[in-house]
Short mmCIF file of C-alpha atoms in Angstrom, two decimals:
data_model
loop_
_atom_site.label_atom_id
_atom_site.label_comp_id
_atom_site.label_asym_id
_atom_site.label_seq_id
_atom_site.Cartn_x
_atom_site.Cartn_y
_atom_site.Cartn_z
CA SER A 21 0.11 0.06 0.03
CA ALA A 22 1.06 3.63 -0.49
CA VAL A 23 1.90 5.82 2.37
CA ILE A 24 0.64 9.32 1.99
CA SER A 25 1.77 12.26 3.99
CA GLN A 26 0.24 15.86 3.87
CA LYS A 27 1.53 19.08 5.06
CA PRO A 28 0.18 21.21 6.81
CA SER A 29 -2.11 18.93 9.08
CA ARG A 30 -3.95 22.00 10.13
CA ASP A 31 -3.93 25.72 9.82
CA ILE A 32 -5.99 28.68 10.62
CA CYS A 33 -6.18 31.37 7.86
CA GLN A 34 -7.58 34.76 7.34
CA ARG A 35 -10.23 35.36 4.92
CA GLY A 36 -9.04 36.57 1.37
CA THR A 37 -5.56 34.65 1.80
CA SER A 38 -4.53 31.54 -0.14
CA LEU A 39 -3.25 28.31 1.44
CA THR A 40 -1.29 25.58 -0.36
CA ILE A 41 -1.50 21.88 0.91
CA GLN A 42 1.14 19.36 -0.30
CA CYS A 43 0.74 15.78 -0.66
CA GLN A 44 3.53 13.20 -0.80
CA VAL A 45 3.46 9.70 -1.65
CA ASP A 46 6.18 7.11 -0.58
CA SER A 47 6.16 5.40 -4.04
CA GLN A 48 5.16 6.13 -7.81
CA VAL A 49 1.61 6.15 -8.16
CA THR A 50 -0.48 6.32 -11.25
CA MET A 51 -3.33 8.61 -9.92
CA MET A 52 -3.69 11.23 -7.59
CA PHE A 53 -6.95 12.90 -6.19
CA TRP A 54 -8.12 15.94 -3.96
CA TYR A 55 -11.22 15.54 -1.98
CA ARG A 56 -12.96 17.90 0.48
CA GLN A 57 -14.96 16.91 3.58
CA GLN A 58 -16.97 19.82 5.20
CA PRO A 59 -18.00 19.61 8.79
CA GLY A 60 -20.26 16.72 9.43
CA GLN A 61 -20.31 15.81 5.73
CA SER A 62 -19.11 12.84 3.50
CA LEU A 63 -15.90 13.16 1.17
CA THR A 64 -16.63 15.11 -2.05
CA LEU A 65 -14.21 14.90 -5.01
CA ILE A 66 -12.55 18.11 -5.91
CA ALA A 67 -10.41 17.07 -9.00
CA THR A 68 -7.97 14.37 -10.20
CA ALA A 69 -4.34 15.64 -10.29
CA ASN A 70 -2.73 14.73 -13.73
CA GLN A 71 1.02 14.53 -14.07
CA GLY A 72 2.32 16.74 -16.52
CA SER A 73 -1.11 18.35 -17.38
CA GLU A 74 -3.91 20.43 -16.20
CA ALA A 75 -6.20 18.79 -13.35
CA THR A 76 -9.70 17.55 -14.24
CA TYR A 77 -12.21 19.11 -12.05
CA GLU A 78 -15.35 17.71 -10.87
CA SER A 79 -18.65 19.83 -11.16
CA GLY A 80 -18.96 22.74 -8.83
CA PHE A 81 -15.06 23.24 -8.67
CA VAL A 82 -13.06 25.54 -10.66
CA ILE A 83 -9.33 25.80 -11.55
CA ASP A 84 -9.11 29.56 -10.43
CA LYS A 85 -10.51 28.54 -6.77
CA PHE A 86 -8.44 25.10 -6.43
CA PRO A 87 -5.56 25.38 -8.66
CA ILE A 88 -3.53 21.92 -8.51
CA SER A 89 -0.09 20.92 -9.46
CA ARG A 90 1.54 17.51 -9.87
CA PRO A 91 4.95 17.91 -11.20
CA ASN A 92 5.87 14.26 -10.97
CA LEU A 93 4.45 10.89 -9.87
CA THR A 94 4.76 11.07 -5.92
CA PHE A 95 4.07 14.76 -5.46
CA SER A 96 0.71 17.16 -5.76
CA THR A 97 -0.31 20.33 -4.28
CA LEU A 98 -3.79 21.79 -3.81
CA THR A 99 -4.18 25.81 -3.35
CA VAL A 100 -7.36 27.14 -1.84
CA SER A 101 -7.34 30.51 -3.03
CA ASN A 102 -9.25 33.69 -1.92
CA MET A 103 -10.52 31.88 1.26
CA SER A 104 -13.87 32.59 3.02
CA PRO A 105 -15.27 30.79 6.05
CA GLU A 106 -17.17 28.44 3.76
CA ASP A 107 -13.97 26.85 2.73
CA SER A 108 -13.34 25.46 6.11
CA SER A 109 -13.01 21.83 5.66
CA ILE A 110 -10.71 18.94 5.88
CA TYR A 111 -8.94 18.62 2.49
CA LEU A 112 -7.73 15.06 1.68
CA CYS A 113 -5.39 13.64 -0.88
CA SER A 114 -5.55 10.07 -2.31
CA ALA A 115 -3.53 7.98 -4.63
CA THR A 116 -3.76 4.68 -6.58
CA GLY A 117 -0.64 2.63 -6.66
CA GLN A 118 0.90 1.50 -9.85
CA SER A 119 0.15 -2.01 -9.16
CA THR A 120 -3.36 -1.58 -7.78
CA ASP A 121 -6.52 -0.26 -8.29
CA THR A 122 -7.02 0.60 -4.42
CA GLN A 123 -6.96 4.07 -3.60
CA TYR A 124 -5.21 5.25 -0.38
CA PHE A 125 -5.79 8.32 1.61
CA GLY A 126 -3.56 10.88 3.30
CA PRO A 127 -4.23 11.76 6.97
CA GLY A 128 -6.16 15.23 5.72
CA THR A 129 -5.34 18.85 6.36
CA ARG A 130 -7.89 20.72 8.60
CA LEU A 131 -8.30 24.15 7.43
CA THR A 132 -10.36 26.85 9.49
CA VAL A 133 -10.90 30.25 7.80
CA LEU A 134 -11.68 33.25 9.93
CA ASP B 28 -21.37 4.74 -10.54
CA ALA B 29 -24.21 2.83 -9.06
CA LYS B 30 -25.78 4.35 -5.82
CA THR B 31 -25.69 2.79 -2.39
CA THR B 32 -27.78 2.83 0.56
CA GLN B 33 -26.81 2.10 4.14
CA PRO B 34 -28.29 2.70 7.44
CA PRO B 35 -27.05 6.04 8.98
CA SER B 36 -25.95 4.41 12.40
CA MET B 37 -25.53 1.23 14.32
CA ASP B 38 -24.18 -0.07 17.39
CA CYS B 39 -22.46 -3.19 18.31
CA ALA B 40 -21.08 -4.86 21.36
CA GLU B 41 -17.35 -5.22 21.92
CA GLY B 42 -16.22 -8.68 20.96
CA ARG B 43 -19.20 -9.49 18.81
CA ALA B 44 -19.46 -9.53 15.17
CA ALA B 45 -20.53 -6.35 13.48
CA ASN B 46 -22.61 -7.02 10.24
CA LEU B 47 -22.85 -3.85 8.23
CA PRO B 48 -25.44 -4.10 5.28
CA CYS B 49 -25.31 -2.30 1.95
CA ASN B 50 -27.87 -2.01 -0.66
CA HIS B 51 -26.78 -1.29 -4.40
CA SER B 52 -29.65 -2.56 -6.63
CA THR B 53 -28.64 -0.80 -9.50
CA ILE B 54 -25.15 -2.00 -9.61
CA SER B 55 -23.91 -3.08 -13.25
CA GLY B 56 -21.64 -5.95 -14.17
CA ASN B 57 -18.34 -4.36 -14.15
CA GLU B 58 -18.82 -2.39 -10.71
CA TYR B 59 -17.07 -3.76 -7.74
CA VAL B 60 -18.24 -3.29 -4.11
CA TYR B 61 -15.50 -1.36 -1.92
CA TRP B 62 -15.58 -0.82 1.67
CA TYR B 63 -13.76 2.04 3.27
CA ARG B 64 -13.92 3.15 6.80
CA GLN B 65 -13.06 6.77 8.55
CA ILE B 66 -11.98 6.88 12.14
CA HIS B 67 -12.50 10.37 13.68
CA SER B 68 -10.13 12.86 12.38
CA GLN B 69 -8.37 10.54 10.04
CA GLY B 70 -8.37 9.79 6.34
CA PRO B 71 -10.39 6.99 5.01
CA GLN B 72 -8.96 3.62 5.30
CA TYR B 73 -9.47 0.93 2.60
CA ILE B 74 -10.97 -2.44 4.20
CA ILE B 75 -11.98 -4.60 1.23
CA HIS B 76 -13.43 -5.00 -2.25
CA GLY B 77 -15.02 -7.71 -4.34
CA LEU B 78 -17.06 -8.26 -7.43
CA LYS B 79 -19.28 -11.36 -6.76
CA ASN B 80 -17.52 -13.91 -4.74
CA ASN B 81 -17.13 -13.38 -0.93
CA GLU B 82 -13.84 -12.15 0.15
CA THR B 83 -11.99 -12.23 3.46
CA ASN B 84 -8.93 -10.39 4.65
CA GLU B 85 -7.20 -9.66 8.14
CA MET B 86 -9.84 -7.13 8.80
CA ALA B 87 -12.99 -8.27 7.64
CA SER B 88 -15.36 -10.25 5.33
CA LEU B 89 -17.32 -9.11 2.43
CA ILE B 90 -20.42 -11.18 1.73
CA ILE B 91 -22.10 -10.40 -1.80
CA THR B 92 -25.58 -11.69 -2.54
CA GLU B 93 -25.95 -13.64 -5.67
CA ASP B 94 -27.70 -11.11 -7.49
CA ARG B 95 -25.04 -8.59 -6.34
CA LYS B 96 -27.73 -6.14 -5.36
CA SER B 97 -26.66 -6.00 -1.76
CA SER B 98 -23.79 -6.74 0.36
CA THR B 99 -22.67 -7.19 4.03
CA LEU B 100 -19.30 -6.37 5.69
CA ILE B 101 -18.62 -8.47 8.56
CA LEU B 102 -16.29 -7.47 11.25
CA PRO B 103 -15.78 -10.69 13.00
CA HIS B 104 -14.56 -9.49 16.49
CA ALA B 105 -15.53 -5.85 17.01
CA THR B 106 -13.14 -3.61 19.25
CA LEU B 107 -13.50 -0.24 20.51
CA ARG B 108 -11.03 0.85 17.92
CA ASP B 109 -13.45 -0.20 15.07
CA THR B 110 -15.47 2.79 15.97
CA ALA B 111 -15.68 4.67 12.75
CA VAL B 112 -17.80 5.70 9.75
CA TYR B 113 -18.24 2.86 7.12
CA TYR B 114 -18.58 3.62 3.58
CA CYS B 115 -19.59 1.15 1.04
CA ILE B 116 -18.95 2.25 -2.64
CA VAL B 117 -19.57 0.81 -5.90
CA ARG B 118 -17.08 1.45 -8.56
CA VAL B 119 -15.62 0.27 -12.02
CA PHE B 120 -12.54 -1.40 -11.49
CA GLY B 121 -9.57 0.65 -12.68
CA ALA B 122 -7.07 3.08 -11.18
CA GLY B 123 -8.49 6.27 -12.67
CA ASN B 124 -11.80 5.59 -11.60
CA LYS B 125 -12.97 8.00 -8.84
CA LEU B 126 -14.77 6.96 -5.51
CA THR B 127 -18.14 8.46 -4.72
CA PHE B 128 -18.77 8.54 -1.04
CA GLY B 129 -22.33 8.43 0.17
CA GLY B 130 -23.39 9.13 3.91
CA GLY B 131 -21.88 5.81 5.48
CA THR B 132 -22.77 4.06 8.60
CA ARG B 133 -21.67 5.40 11.71
CA VAL B 134 -20.63 2.35 13.94
CA LEU B 135 -20.30 2.65 17.73
CA VAL B 136 -18.88 -0.19 19.28
CA LYS B 137 -19.72 -0.25 22.97
CA PRO B 138 -17.83 -2.26 25.92
#
C-alpha cells in the first residue's frame, strides 16, 4: 500500500488569503486525487491531479479557486485561493498505486478560515 | 457509478461480530463493491473489495448476494478501535476511476 503524507496537518487562515497543501506519496503512483470534507459531511471529490497536465475538475469546482499541480509521480499540491469561512473543511489527498486499483488516503489537512 | 444505501448508524458490542449492510440494487456487471472506513479525524482507510465472490482479509469479510444487489461487511470481533464511519462504494475497477462517497454508516462499538 502507498503511504501518503500531507502538509500542513492543520491551519487557521484569514479570509481572502490562500493556502497551499502538499501531498507526498512514498512510491510512484498512477493517479492522485483531492477531496474535500466539510464539517459533518461525507467526502466530495474536487479534482484528479494529472501528471504533466492540467487537473480534471468535478462539477462545482474550478481551477481559479482550487489550482492543482502535479509535477511528478509522487507529489501534488492543492491551493485554496481567496479563502472564505465556507472553505473551512478537511482536504484529503488520495492516490492509486502502479500495481493496484485501490485508492489510499492521506491523513487530511484541517483548514479553518476566519 | 451505482448508488448505495446504508443505515445511518448502528451500535454493536465489543467482541461480537458487526454486520454492516449495504444495498446497491442498480449495480452493473463491471462494478465492484468497495468498503472504506473513517475513524474520527483521520483519512479514509481501505478495508476490502469484491466483485461477486465472497472475500476475506485480515480486517473483515465481504459477503455479496448472488444477484449482487446487496452486500454485508462483517467485522468478526469488533473492538472499540473499530468505532468509525463505514462507507460502501460501488465503482468500476480501474486506477483512474473515482470513488463517490455516500453518507456511510456510523458504527459505535460499545464495551
